[in-house]
Short mmCIF file of C-alpha atoms and ligand atoms in Angstrom, two decimals:
data_model
loop_
_atom_site.label_atom_id
_atom_site.label_comp_id
_atom_site.label_asym_id
_atom_site.label_seq_id
_atom_site.Cartn_x
_atom_site.Cartn_y
_atom_site.Cartn_z
CA MET A 1 143.16 -35.37 -60.59
CA SER A 2 143.51 -39.00 -61.03
CA ARG A 3 145.84 -40.30 -63.43
CA GLY A 4 143.48 -42.97 -64.79
CA ALA A 5 140.85 -40.37 -65.69
CA PHE A 6 142.02 -39.69 -69.24
CA PHE A 7 142.26 -43.40 -69.92
CA GLU A 8 138.87 -43.84 -68.47
CA SER A 9 137.35 -41.25 -70.49
CA VAL A 10 138.68 -42.50 -73.98
CA SER A 11 137.43 -45.90 -72.85
CA HIS A 12 134.03 -44.54 -71.93
CA TYR A 13 133.91 -42.88 -75.11
CA PHE A 14 134.73 -45.89 -77.03
CA ASP A 15 132.44 -48.01 -75.43
CA ARG A 16 129.26 -45.80 -75.87
CA ALA A 17 129.97 -45.61 -79.58
CA ALA A 18 130.68 -49.26 -79.76
CA ARG A 19 127.32 -49.99 -78.20
CA LEU A 20 125.65 -48.60 -81.20
CA SER A 21 127.72 -50.58 -83.73
CA SER A 22 126.69 -53.80 -85.06
CA ILE A 23 130.18 -55.16 -85.03
CA LYS A 24 130.90 -58.44 -83.10
CA PRO A 25 132.40 -58.54 -79.58
CA GLY A 26 135.73 -60.05 -80.52
CA MET A 27 136.54 -57.54 -83.18
CA LEU A 28 135.31 -54.54 -80.94
CA ASP A 29 137.79 -55.95 -78.24
CA GLN A 30 140.60 -56.28 -80.78
CA VAL A 31 140.05 -52.55 -82.00
CA LYS A 32 140.04 -51.14 -78.45
CA SER A 33 142.92 -53.21 -77.07
CA CYS A 34 146.49 -51.73 -77.06
CA ASN A 35 148.66 -54.23 -79.08
CA SER A 36 152.27 -53.41 -77.27
CA VAL A 37 153.36 -51.10 -74.67
CA TYR A 38 157.19 -50.80 -73.89
CA ARG A 39 158.09 -49.32 -70.62
CA MET A 40 161.95 -48.38 -70.07
CA ARG A 41 164.00 -47.01 -67.65
CA PHE A 42 167.35 -45.54 -68.64
CA PRO A 43 170.00 -43.57 -66.85
CA VAL A 44 170.95 -39.97 -68.08
CA LYS A 45 173.58 -37.73 -66.75
CA GLN A 46 172.52 -34.29 -65.59
CA ASP A 47 174.36 -31.09 -66.23
CA ASP A 48 175.78 -31.31 -62.61
CA GLY A 49 177.50 -34.87 -63.20
CA SER A 50 174.90 -36.69 -61.26
CA ILE A 51 172.65 -39.68 -62.71
CA LEU A 52 168.92 -39.37 -63.26
CA VAL A 53 166.83 -42.63 -64.06
CA VAL A 54 164.35 -41.54 -66.51
CA GLU A 55 161.09 -43.49 -66.99
CA ALA A 56 159.66 -43.56 -70.31
CA PHE A 57 156.82 -45.18 -72.74
CA ARG A 58 155.90 -46.01 -76.16
CA ALA A 59 152.44 -47.43 -76.78
CA GLU A 60 151.62 -48.92 -80.41
CA HIS A 61 147.92 -49.02 -80.11
CA SER A 62 146.99 -50.70 -83.44
CA HIS A 63 148.95 -52.56 -85.80
CA HIS A 64 146.18 -52.77 -88.34
CA ARG A 65 147.86 -50.49 -90.52
CA LEU A 66 151.66 -49.77 -90.34
CA PRO A 67 153.36 -47.72 -89.51
CA THR A 68 152.20 -46.91 -86.30
CA LYS A 69 152.50 -43.09 -85.65
CA GLY A 70 152.01 -40.67 -82.78
CA GLY A 71 153.71 -37.88 -80.96
CA ILE A 72 156.08 -37.79 -78.12
CA ARG A 73 155.34 -36.24 -74.90
CA PHE A 74 157.78 -34.66 -72.54
CA SER A 75 155.94 -33.99 -68.91
CA LYS A 76 156.85 -34.83 -65.57
CA HIS A 77 153.19 -36.16 -65.32
CA VAL A 78 153.62 -38.84 -68.08
CA HIS A 79 151.88 -42.10 -67.21
CA ILE A 80 151.64 -45.39 -69.01
CA ASN A 81 147.76 -45.23 -68.81
CA GLU A 82 147.85 -41.72 -70.52
CA THR A 83 150.27 -42.87 -72.98
CA ILE A 84 148.09 -45.97 -73.81
CA ALA A 85 144.93 -43.65 -74.17
CA LEU A 86 146.64 -41.17 -76.28
CA ALA A 87 147.85 -44.01 -78.75
CA ALA A 88 144.24 -45.13 -79.04
CA LEU A 89 143.15 -41.81 -79.85
CA MET A 90 145.80 -41.64 -82.56
CA THR A 91 144.17 -44.77 -83.98
CA TYR A 92 140.84 -43.21 -84.19
CA LYS A 93 142.42 -39.88 -85.61
CA CYS A 94 143.99 -41.52 -88.44
CA ALA A 95 140.95 -43.58 -89.42
CA ILE A 96 138.85 -40.26 -89.29
CA VAL A 97 141.23 -38.40 -91.83
CA GLY A 98 142.02 -41.47 -93.72
CA VAL A 99 145.63 -41.51 -93.07
CA PRO A 100 146.93 -44.93 -93.49
CA PHE A 101 148.88 -45.57 -90.07
CA GLY A 102 147.86 -47.34 -86.60
CA GLY A 103 147.98 -45.10 -83.61
CA ALA A 104 151.02 -44.84 -81.20
CA LYS A 105 152.25 -42.32 -78.60
CA GLY A 106 155.38 -41.90 -76.58
CA GLY A 107 155.88 -40.35 -73.05
CA VAL A 108 159.10 -39.46 -71.44
CA CYS A 109 158.83 -38.28 -67.86
CA ILE A 110 160.82 -35.40 -67.52
CA ASP A 111 159.93 -31.68 -66.88
CA PRO A 112 160.35 -29.87 -70.19
CA ARG A 113 160.60 -26.43 -68.78
CA THR A 114 163.41 -27.15 -66.36
CA ALA A 115 165.54 -29.33 -68.26
CA SER A 116 168.53 -27.84 -70.05
CA GLU A 117 169.02 -28.17 -74.00
CA GLY A 118 172.04 -30.46 -73.19
CA PHE A 119 170.00 -32.64 -71.04
CA ARG A 120 166.90 -33.08 -73.40
CA GLU A 121 169.31 -33.97 -76.14
CA ARG A 122 170.55 -36.72 -74.09
CA VAL A 123 167.32 -37.98 -72.91
CA THR A 124 166.06 -37.82 -76.66
CA ARG A 125 169.13 -39.55 -78.20
CA ARG A 126 168.98 -42.46 -75.43
CA TYR A 127 165.03 -42.55 -75.84
CA THR A 128 165.44 -43.25 -79.62
CA ALA A 129 168.46 -45.88 -78.99
CA GLU A 130 165.88 -47.54 -76.61
CA LEU A 131 163.39 -47.80 -79.29
CA ILE A 132 165.57 -48.95 -82.07
CA ARG A 133 166.85 -51.71 -79.60
CA LYS A 134 163.30 -53.02 -79.33
CA ASN A 135 162.27 -52.64 -83.07
CA PHE A 136 159.75 -49.69 -81.75
CA ILE A 137 160.90 -47.23 -84.25
CA GLY A 138 161.41 -47.36 -88.04
CA PRO A 139 159.83 -45.73 -91.35
CA ASP A 140 157.92 -49.08 -91.73
CA ILE A 141 157.52 -49.88 -88.10
CA ASP A 142 156.48 -46.86 -85.74
CA VAL A 143 156.87 -42.96 -86.69
CA PRO A 144 157.12 -40.54 -83.83
CA ALA A 145 156.31 -36.63 -84.35
CA PRO A 146 156.08 -33.59 -81.63
CA ASP A 147 153.56 -33.61 -79.14
CA TYR A 148 153.29 -31.59 -75.69
CA GLY A 149 156.80 -30.36 -74.63
CA THR A 150 158.68 -31.54 -77.92
CA GLY A 151 159.14 -29.86 -81.31
CA GLU A 152 161.41 -29.80 -84.38
CA ARG A 153 164.43 -29.72 -82.45
CA GLU A 154 163.62 -33.25 -80.46
CA MET A 155 162.65 -34.62 -84.01
CA GLY A 156 165.83 -33.26 -85.45
CA TRP A 157 167.70 -35.48 -82.62
CA ILE A 158 165.92 -38.46 -83.26
CA ALA A 159 166.09 -38.53 -87.03
CA ASP A 160 169.92 -37.90 -86.60
CA THR A 161 170.47 -40.75 -84.02
CA TYR A 162 168.48 -43.06 -86.04
CA LYS A 163 170.16 -42.17 -89.27
CA ASN A 164 173.62 -43.18 -87.54
CA LEU A 165 172.30 -46.37 -86.22
CA LYS A 166 170.98 -47.50 -89.01
CA MET A 167 173.27 -46.38 -91.77
CA ASN A 168 172.24 -48.80 -94.34
CA GLU A 169 168.64 -48.21 -94.27
CA GLY A 170 166.96 -46.49 -97.11
CA ASN A 171 165.24 -43.35 -96.17
CA PRO A 172 166.37 -43.00 -92.60
CA TYR A 173 164.62 -39.75 -92.01
CA ALA A 174 161.33 -41.41 -92.52
CA CYS A 175 161.45 -42.74 -89.08
CA VAL A 176 160.20 -39.47 -87.34
CA THR A 177 158.26 -36.51 -88.75
CA GLY A 178 157.93 -32.71 -87.40
CA LYS A 179 161.57 -32.41 -88.43
CA PRO A 180 163.39 -28.97 -89.31
CA VAL A 181 162.72 -28.50 -93.00
CA SER A 182 166.50 -28.34 -93.34
CA MET A 183 166.56 -31.94 -92.21
CA GLN A 184 163.91 -33.05 -94.70
CA GLY A 185 160.72 -31.90 -92.95
CA ILE A 186 157.94 -30.29 -94.80
CA PRO A 187 156.98 -26.59 -94.71
CA GLY A 188 153.73 -26.30 -92.70
CA ARG A 189 154.13 -29.15 -90.45
CA LYS A 190 154.91 -26.96 -87.44
CA GLN A 191 151.66 -24.73 -87.77
CA ALA A 192 149.53 -27.92 -89.35
CA THR A 193 147.59 -28.87 -85.97
CA GLY A 194 146.54 -25.35 -85.08
CA LEU A 195 145.85 -24.55 -88.64
CA GLY A 196 143.68 -27.59 -88.90
CA VAL A 197 142.05 -26.73 -85.52
CA PHE A 198 140.97 -23.42 -87.13
CA GLN A 199 139.78 -25.09 -90.43
CA GLY A 200 137.87 -27.47 -88.62
CA ILE A 201 136.15 -24.94 -86.32
CA ARG A 202 135.31 -23.00 -89.62
CA CYS A 203 133.65 -26.09 -91.05
CA CYS A 204 131.58 -26.55 -87.91
CA LEU A 205 130.49 -22.81 -87.90
CA ASP A 206 129.76 -22.98 -91.42
CA ARG A 207 126.52 -25.16 -90.73
CA ALA A 208 123.39 -23.17 -90.22
CA GLU A 209 121.27 -25.83 -88.96
CA ASP A 210 123.88 -26.30 -86.17
CA MET A 211 124.65 -22.70 -85.36
CA LYS A 212 120.73 -21.90 -85.05
CA PRO A 213 120.17 -23.81 -81.69
CA LEU A 214 123.12 -22.03 -80.34
CA GLY A 215 121.91 -18.78 -81.16
CA LEU A 216 124.92 -18.19 -83.11
CA SER A 217 125.30 -16.86 -86.81
CA THR A 218 127.36 -18.84 -89.25
CA GLY A 219 131.03 -18.25 -89.67
CA THR A 220 134.13 -17.27 -87.21
CA GLN A 221 134.07 -13.58 -88.20
CA GLY A 222 133.53 -11.35 -84.76
CA LYS A 223 133.21 -14.49 -82.75
CA ARG A 224 134.45 -14.49 -79.22
CA VAL A 225 137.12 -16.89 -78.56
CA ILE A 226 139.13 -18.01 -75.52
CA VAL A 227 141.93 -20.05 -75.55
CA GLN A 228 143.92 -22.22 -72.98
CA GLY A 229 147.56 -22.87 -73.76
CA LEU A 230 149.65 -20.45 -76.10
CA GLY A 231 151.82 -23.38 -76.95
CA ASN A 232 152.15 -24.80 -80.60
CA VAL A 233 148.62 -25.79 -81.10
CA GLY A 234 146.85 -23.18 -79.07
CA TYR A 235 149.18 -20.21 -80.74
CA HIS A 236 148.66 -21.48 -84.16
CA ALA A 237 144.92 -22.10 -83.85
CA ALA A 238 144.41 -18.71 -81.97
CA PHE A 239 146.79 -17.19 -84.80
CA TYR A 240 144.70 -18.33 -87.56
CA LEU A 241 141.33 -17.89 -86.02
CA GLN A 242 142.01 -14.19 -85.57
CA THR A 243 143.80 -13.44 -88.93
CA GLN A 244 142.18 -15.53 -91.56
CA GLY A 245 138.75 -16.04 -89.58
CA GLY A 246 138.37 -12.64 -88.18
CA ALA A 247 137.36 -13.88 -84.88
CA LEU A 248 138.17 -12.08 -81.47
CA ILE A 249 140.48 -13.57 -79.16
CA THR A 250 139.03 -12.52 -76.04
CA GLY A 251 141.11 -14.67 -73.33
CA ILE A 252 144.36 -16.33 -73.40
CA ALA A 253 144.80 -18.94 -70.27
CA GLU A 254 148.48 -19.98 -69.48
CA ARG A 255 149.92 -22.03 -66.74
CA ASP A 256 150.79 -18.90 -64.52
CA GLY A 257 147.69 -16.96 -65.30
CA GLY A 258 145.43 -15.74 -67.87
CA ILE A 259 145.01 -12.47 -69.80
CA PHE A 260 141.24 -10.94 -70.89
CA ASN A 261 140.43 -8.02 -73.34
CA PRO A 262 136.70 -8.00 -74.43
CA ASP A 263 137.77 -6.21 -77.57
CA GLY A 264 140.37 -8.94 -78.64
CA LEU A 265 144.11 -9.63 -78.29
CA ASP A 266 146.65 -9.52 -80.60
CA VAL A 267 147.75 -13.17 -80.75
CA ASP A 268 151.16 -12.29 -82.42
CA GLU A 269 151.78 -9.51 -80.13
CA VAL A 270 150.96 -11.54 -77.02
CA TYR A 271 153.44 -14.28 -78.12
CA ARG A 272 156.01 -11.46 -78.75
CA HIS A 273 155.20 -10.23 -75.17
CA GLN A 274 155.26 -13.62 -73.83
CA GLN A 275 159.16 -14.33 -75.47
CA ALA A 276 160.20 -10.96 -74.05
CA THR A 277 158.98 -11.29 -70.46
CA GLY A 278 158.72 -14.93 -69.94
CA SER A 279 154.79 -14.53 -69.32
CA ILE A 280 151.60 -13.47 -71.23
CA LEU A 281 150.67 -11.74 -67.85
CA ASN A 282 150.49 -7.78 -67.80
CA PHE A 283 149.90 -7.57 -71.38
CA PRO A 284 149.12 -3.84 -72.33
CA GLY A 285 145.41 -3.37 -72.28
CA ALA A 286 144.61 -6.57 -71.01
CA GLU A 287 143.08 -7.39 -67.64
CA ASN A 288 145.25 -10.07 -65.66
CA VAL A 289 143.34 -13.15 -64.33
CA ALA A 290 145.20 -14.72 -61.28
CA ASP A 291 143.02 -18.16 -61.66
CA SER A 292 143.99 -19.39 -65.21
CA ARG A 293 141.40 -22.01 -65.07
CA ALA A 294 138.67 -19.38 -64.06
CA LEU A 295 139.12 -18.01 -67.04
CA LEU A 296 137.70 -20.72 -68.87
CA GLU A 297 134.34 -20.25 -67.30
CA ARG A 298 133.89 -16.55 -68.99
CA GLU A 299 131.35 -15.94 -71.47
CA CYS A 300 132.50 -16.54 -74.88
CA ASP A 301 131.19 -18.19 -78.12
CA ILE A 302 134.03 -20.70 -78.49
CA LEU A 303 136.32 -22.20 -76.13
CA VAL A 304 139.48 -23.74 -77.56
CA PRO A 305 141.33 -25.77 -74.65
CA ALA A 306 144.89 -26.26 -76.19
CA ALA A 307 146.83 -27.51 -73.28
CA LEU A 308 146.36 -30.51 -71.78
CA GLU A 309 143.76 -33.29 -70.85
CA ASN A 310 141.10 -33.39 -67.85
CA GLN A 311 140.73 -29.63 -68.17
CA ILE A 312 136.84 -29.63 -68.03
CA THR A 313 135.67 -32.05 -65.35
CA ALA A 314 132.38 -32.22 -63.34
CA GLU A 315 133.81 -29.80 -60.93
CA ASN A 316 133.88 -26.77 -63.51
CA ALA A 317 131.75 -27.76 -66.09
CA PRO A 318 128.56 -26.36 -64.71
CA ARG A 319 130.33 -22.96 -64.88
CA ILE A 320 131.33 -23.00 -68.62
CA ARG A 321 129.37 -20.49 -70.49
CA ALA A 322 130.79 -21.23 -74.03
CA LYS A 323 128.49 -22.36 -76.75
CA ILE A 324 130.91 -24.56 -78.75
CA ILE A 325 134.18 -26.28 -77.21
CA ALA A 326 136.89 -26.78 -79.86
CA GLU A 327 138.96 -29.55 -78.33
CA ALA A 328 142.67 -28.68 -79.84
CA ALA A 329 144.15 -30.61 -77.19
CA ASN A 330 143.56 -34.30 -76.74
CA GLY A 331 141.08 -35.11 -74.09
CA PRO A 332 140.47 -31.81 -72.25
CA VAL A 333 136.95 -32.79 -71.38
CA ASP A 334 136.42 -35.61 -69.25
CA PHE A 335 133.19 -37.77 -69.83
CA GLN A 336 131.56 -36.66 -66.84
CA ALA A 337 131.82 -33.05 -67.86
CA GLU A 338 130.78 -34.02 -71.31
CA ALA A 339 127.48 -35.16 -70.11
CA ILE A 340 126.68 -31.92 -68.28
CA LEU A 341 127.61 -29.92 -71.03
CA LEU A 342 125.69 -31.76 -73.70
CA GLU A 343 122.66 -31.54 -71.29
CA ARG A 344 123.09 -27.78 -71.65
CA GLY A 345 123.44 -28.05 -75.39
CA VAL A 346 126.99 -27.01 -75.91
CA LEU A 347 128.55 -28.23 -79.04
CA MET A 348 131.75 -30.00 -78.60
CA ILE A 349 133.82 -30.64 -81.73
CA PRO A 350 135.89 -33.70 -80.84
CA ASP A 351 139.76 -33.74 -80.55
CA LEU A 352 139.86 -37.17 -82.63
CA TYR A 353 138.80 -34.96 -85.65
CA LEU A 354 139.71 -31.37 -84.63
CA ASN A 355 143.59 -31.92 -84.06
CA ALA A 356 143.96 -34.59 -86.71
CA GLY A 357 146.06 -31.73 -88.92
CA GLY A 358 149.44 -32.45 -87.34
CA VAL A 359 148.89 -36.14 -88.13
CA THR A 360 147.70 -35.45 -91.68
CA VAL A 361 150.90 -33.16 -92.48
CA SER A 362 153.11 -35.63 -90.84
CA TYR A 363 151.73 -38.17 -93.52
CA PHE A 364 152.57 -35.87 -96.32
CA GLU A 365 156.27 -35.68 -94.64
CA TRP A 366 156.55 -39.22 -94.41
CA LEU A 367 155.49 -39.65 -97.93
CA LYS A 368 157.83 -37.09 -99.04
CA ASN A 369 160.65 -38.80 -97.10
CA LYS A 370 159.76 -41.98 -98.64
CA ALA A 371 159.76 -40.93 -102.16
CA GLY A 372 162.81 -38.91 -101.56
CA VAL A 373 161.44 -35.98 -103.60
CA SER A 374 159.41 -32.95 -102.52
CA PHE A 375 155.99 -32.25 -103.54
CA ASP A 376 156.65 -28.99 -105.57
CA ARG A 377 159.44 -30.25 -107.36
CA MET A 378 157.24 -32.71 -109.44
CA VAL A 379 154.47 -30.12 -110.27
CA SER A 380 155.84 -26.44 -110.05
CA ARG A 381 157.49 -26.13 -113.41
CA HIS A 382 154.86 -28.09 -114.97
CA GLU A 383 152.23 -26.19 -113.73
CA GLU A 384 154.11 -22.77 -114.79
CA LEU A 385 154.12 -23.84 -118.34
CA VAL A 386 150.55 -24.74 -118.65
CA LYS A 387 149.48 -21.51 -117.08
CA ARG A 388 151.80 -19.42 -119.30
CA GLU A 389 150.40 -21.17 -122.31
CA MET A 390 146.77 -20.13 -121.13
CA ILE A 391 147.71 -16.59 -120.55
CA ASP A 392 149.49 -16.48 -124.09
CA GLU A 393 146.45 -17.90 -125.66
CA LEU A 394 144.16 -15.32 -123.74
CA GLU A 395 146.54 -12.27 -124.75
CA SER A 396 146.27 -13.49 -128.55
CA LEU A 397 142.41 -14.08 -128.34
CA THR A 398 141.82 -10.64 -126.64
CA GLY A 399 144.64 -8.72 -128.06
CA LYS A 400 145.43 -7.19 -124.55
CA THR A 401 148.77 -7.50 -122.77
CA MET A 402 148.55 -8.48 -119.07
CA ASP A 403 150.51 -6.30 -116.62
CA ALA A 404 153.82 -7.95 -116.05
CA GLU A 405 153.74 -8.42 -112.24
CA ARG A 406 150.01 -9.63 -112.42
CA ARG A 407 151.21 -12.10 -115.06
CA LYS A 408 154.11 -13.29 -112.97
CA ARG A 409 151.98 -13.69 -109.83
CA LEU A 410 149.50 -15.67 -111.74
CA ILE A 411 152.15 -18.08 -113.49
CA LYS A 412 154.26 -19.06 -110.77
CA GLY A 413 153.76 -22.70 -109.56
CA PRO A 414 153.10 -23.70 -106.17
CA ARG A 415 155.16 -23.83 -103.41
CA GLU A 416 155.39 -27.09 -101.28
CA GLU A 417 153.76 -25.07 -98.15
CA GLU A 418 151.09 -23.90 -100.37
CA LEU A 419 150.14 -27.60 -101.43
CA VAL A 420 150.49 -28.97 -98.01
CA VAL A 421 148.01 -26.18 -96.67
CA ALA A 422 145.69 -27.06 -99.64
CA ALA A 423 145.83 -30.54 -99.22
CA LEU A 424 145.27 -30.30 -95.09
CA GLU A 425 142.21 -27.84 -95.55
CA GLU A 426 140.81 -30.58 -98.10
CA THR A 427 141.33 -33.47 -95.49
CA MET A 428 139.80 -31.13 -92.62
CA ILE A 429 136.47 -30.73 -94.95
CA ARG A 430 136.10 -33.86 -96.23
CA SER A 431 136.68 -35.33 -92.94
CA TYR A 432 134.27 -33.02 -91.10
CA ASP A 433 131.56 -33.56 -93.85
CA GLN A 434 132.02 -37.41 -93.13
CA VAL A 435 131.63 -37.29 -89.22
CA HIS A 436 128.99 -34.72 -89.75
CA ASP A 437 126.94 -36.93 -92.36
CA PHE A 438 127.26 -39.78 -90.03
CA TRP A 439 125.94 -37.92 -87.06
CA LYS A 440 122.85 -36.85 -88.78
CA GLN A 441 121.92 -39.97 -90.85
CA ARG A 442 122.38 -42.52 -88.13
CA GLY A 443 120.75 -40.19 -85.61
CA LEU A 444 123.54 -40.37 -83.29
CA PRO A 445 123.48 -38.07 -80.04
CA ASP A 446 126.56 -36.09 -80.86
CA LEU A 447 129.74 -35.24 -82.91
CA ARG A 448 132.09 -37.22 -80.43
CA THR A 449 129.98 -40.60 -80.75
CA ALA A 450 129.80 -40.12 -84.48
CA ALA A 451 133.66 -39.76 -84.95
CA PHE A 452 134.20 -42.62 -82.72
CA LEU A 453 131.70 -44.92 -84.29
CA HIS A 454 132.82 -43.84 -87.84
CA ALA A 455 136.78 -44.77 -86.60
CA ILE A 456 135.81 -48.14 -85.19
CA GLU A 457 133.95 -49.01 -88.18
CA ARG A 458 136.78 -48.23 -90.31
CA VAL A 459 139.41 -49.93 -88.36
CA ALA A 460 137.37 -53.05 -88.01
CA GLU A 461 136.86 -52.91 -91.61
CA SER A 462 140.46 -52.94 -92.07
CA TYR A 463 141.15 -55.77 -89.81
CA THR A 464 138.44 -57.83 -91.71
CA HIS A 465 140.21 -56.78 -95.25
CA HIS A 466 143.26 -58.22 -93.69
CA GLY A 467 141.92 -61.75 -93.17
CA ILE A 468 142.64 -61.51 -89.34
CA PHE A 469 138.93 -61.85 -88.57
CA PRO A 470 136.61 -63.64 -91.11
P1 NAD B 1 153.27 -27.33 -76.13
O1 NAD B 1 153.91 -28.04 -75.10
O2 NAD B 1 153.61 -26.64 -77.42
O3 NAD B 1 152.13 -26.25 -75.47
C1 NAD B 1 151.33 -26.51 -74.50
C2 NAD B 1 151.01 -25.27 -73.78
O4 NAD B 1 150.01 -25.18 -72.70
C3 NAD B 1 152.15 -24.53 -73.14
O5 NAD B 1 152.41 -23.03 -73.45
C4 NAD B 1 151.95 -24.74 -71.86
O6 NAD B 1 152.59 -23.52 -70.96
C5 NAD B 1 150.68 -24.51 -71.56
N1 NAD B 1 149.87 -25.31 -70.34
C6 NAD B 1 150.34 -26.14 -69.85
N2 NAD B 1 149.83 -26.55 -68.61
C7 NAD B 1 148.55 -25.51 -68.71
C8 NAD B 1 147.68 -25.21 -67.72
N3 NAD B 1 147.12 -26.07 -66.93
N4 NAD B 1 146.63 -23.84 -68.19
C9 NAD B 1 147.03 -23.20 -69.13
N5 NAD B 1 148.14 -23.63 -70.08
C10 NAD B 1 148.56 -24.60 -69.94
O7 NAD B 1 152.34 -28.61 -76.60
P2 NAD B 1 151.32 -28.41 -77.98
O8 NAD B 1 152.13 -29.42 -78.84
O9 NAD B 1 150.67 -27.39 -78.35
O10 NAD B 1 150.14 -29.57 -77.47
C11 NAD B 1 149.03 -29.36 -76.54
C12 NAD B 1 147.78 -30.12 -76.84
O11 NAD B 1 147.51 -30.36 -78.26
C13 NAD B 1 148.25 -31.68 -76.31
O12 NAD B 1 147.09 -32.20 -75.72
C14 NAD B 1 148.61 -32.37 -77.12
O13 NAD B 1 148.61 -33.81 -77.17
C15 NAD B 1 147.88 -31.92 -78.59
N6 NAD B 1 148.38 -32.34 -79.56
C16 NAD B 1 149.26 -31.76 -80.25
C17 NAD B 1 149.75 -32.06 -81.51
C18 NAD B 1 150.97 -31.19 -82.23
O14 NAD B 1 151.05 -31.42 -83.08
N7 NAD B 1 151.74 -30.69 -81.33
C19 NAD B 1 148.91 -32.70 -82.34
C20 NAD B 1 147.83 -33.26 -81.74
C21 NAD B 1 147.38 -32.68 -80.40
#
């Protein structure tokens, strides 16, 4: 697989949408260009005492809004063009869900599977120090988050390093999101991307007019789903599709193979099996599929690639039998595969909308850190008082007394996680409606083109308002 293929795909999707806009070429160049890239190499001591020179990047794609925002990826396949393409997607993603950030992305070229915890910590802290040195991180400059191969633990190390090197800065914890809750993270961030994927799929399947040509009924209930990648995004997407959406998770593809059961797999049980045995294979009652990628070709209603880019290419696209491809990962379908799938009437929910739940909740976390107060603290007690008054009034009007347990449940003010989940859902629904309306009202060929064009117009508008372009 060419390392430039993903970059080429994002560029192709941008150009295709840009051709349909009336924005002037200079402005389009600005919206497309990556504003700055920092490429670094630094030495890190390995566990055996030897030195490894680590290559890493941070790309800030667009400064039209500050701070810039985007995850940090740990993978031995990290490449400068991949980092730039992911940063560009972040710009468009933020524009679609109305999060006031420019796009960015980080990449560190290490293998997260073989790196010890100590080595990961040394790499993460050194990478953070490098970013500080070149002004590529800060609450109002550039705010990283988790991505493939990283999670809460790495974000905690980043926050701690930043705080210690920038003692005098107000709200240093706002320099990164996706932190543990105990380090001023926000409850709900860990599951946000996967939950948003589920909410986005539900929005799509609620449209009878779009389901009819696919021969599908509306709603996720009973739909057969195959998921690729049981990591943060894949696990949570599958979990919510099954538990809240009533879908049947018939297949899960992982790096070392896949499992299949036409009657459905219990996602939590599979996860526990993976934790216990180190693999999803040999899950009781499921068929082992040695060729993990071949599992993507099995018949299903919805295919959810949630691992990496370029998983569906011109080579395997003709054999994909899913009716809907829900892009939980960034760039899982390359542009040549997309042409084949569109031709066959497959509906694709594009990454730049579907996996934007992570950055949406990261925005809430950043706001909380900047404000220095949690969201529930400001509303919970007030809501309880208002509800108590209403129930007292109802009781005096009806002369009936409410059961004590029920009263307690109804009166309870919202917890922070409930506020986050509700705000995320509102964002995913509103953004889907906007992109969908754009698609239909402008007569655009597909959802991805609509999402790109919508994002391009929003970013261009923002540049115009900044007075950069008359
Ligand atoms: P992760 O590291 O938590 O999980 C990735 C999973 O994919 C792992 O379980 C890994 O074993 C599996 N995998 C790797 N190669 C595979 C292959 N060839 N076949 C099957 N499985 C394979 O990463 P994540 O955070 O879940 O990210 C997954 C995707 O979602 C990436 O494209 C990432 O950019 C995107 N994304 C993540 C977030 C986030 O908040 N974490 C937000 C938006 C987008």
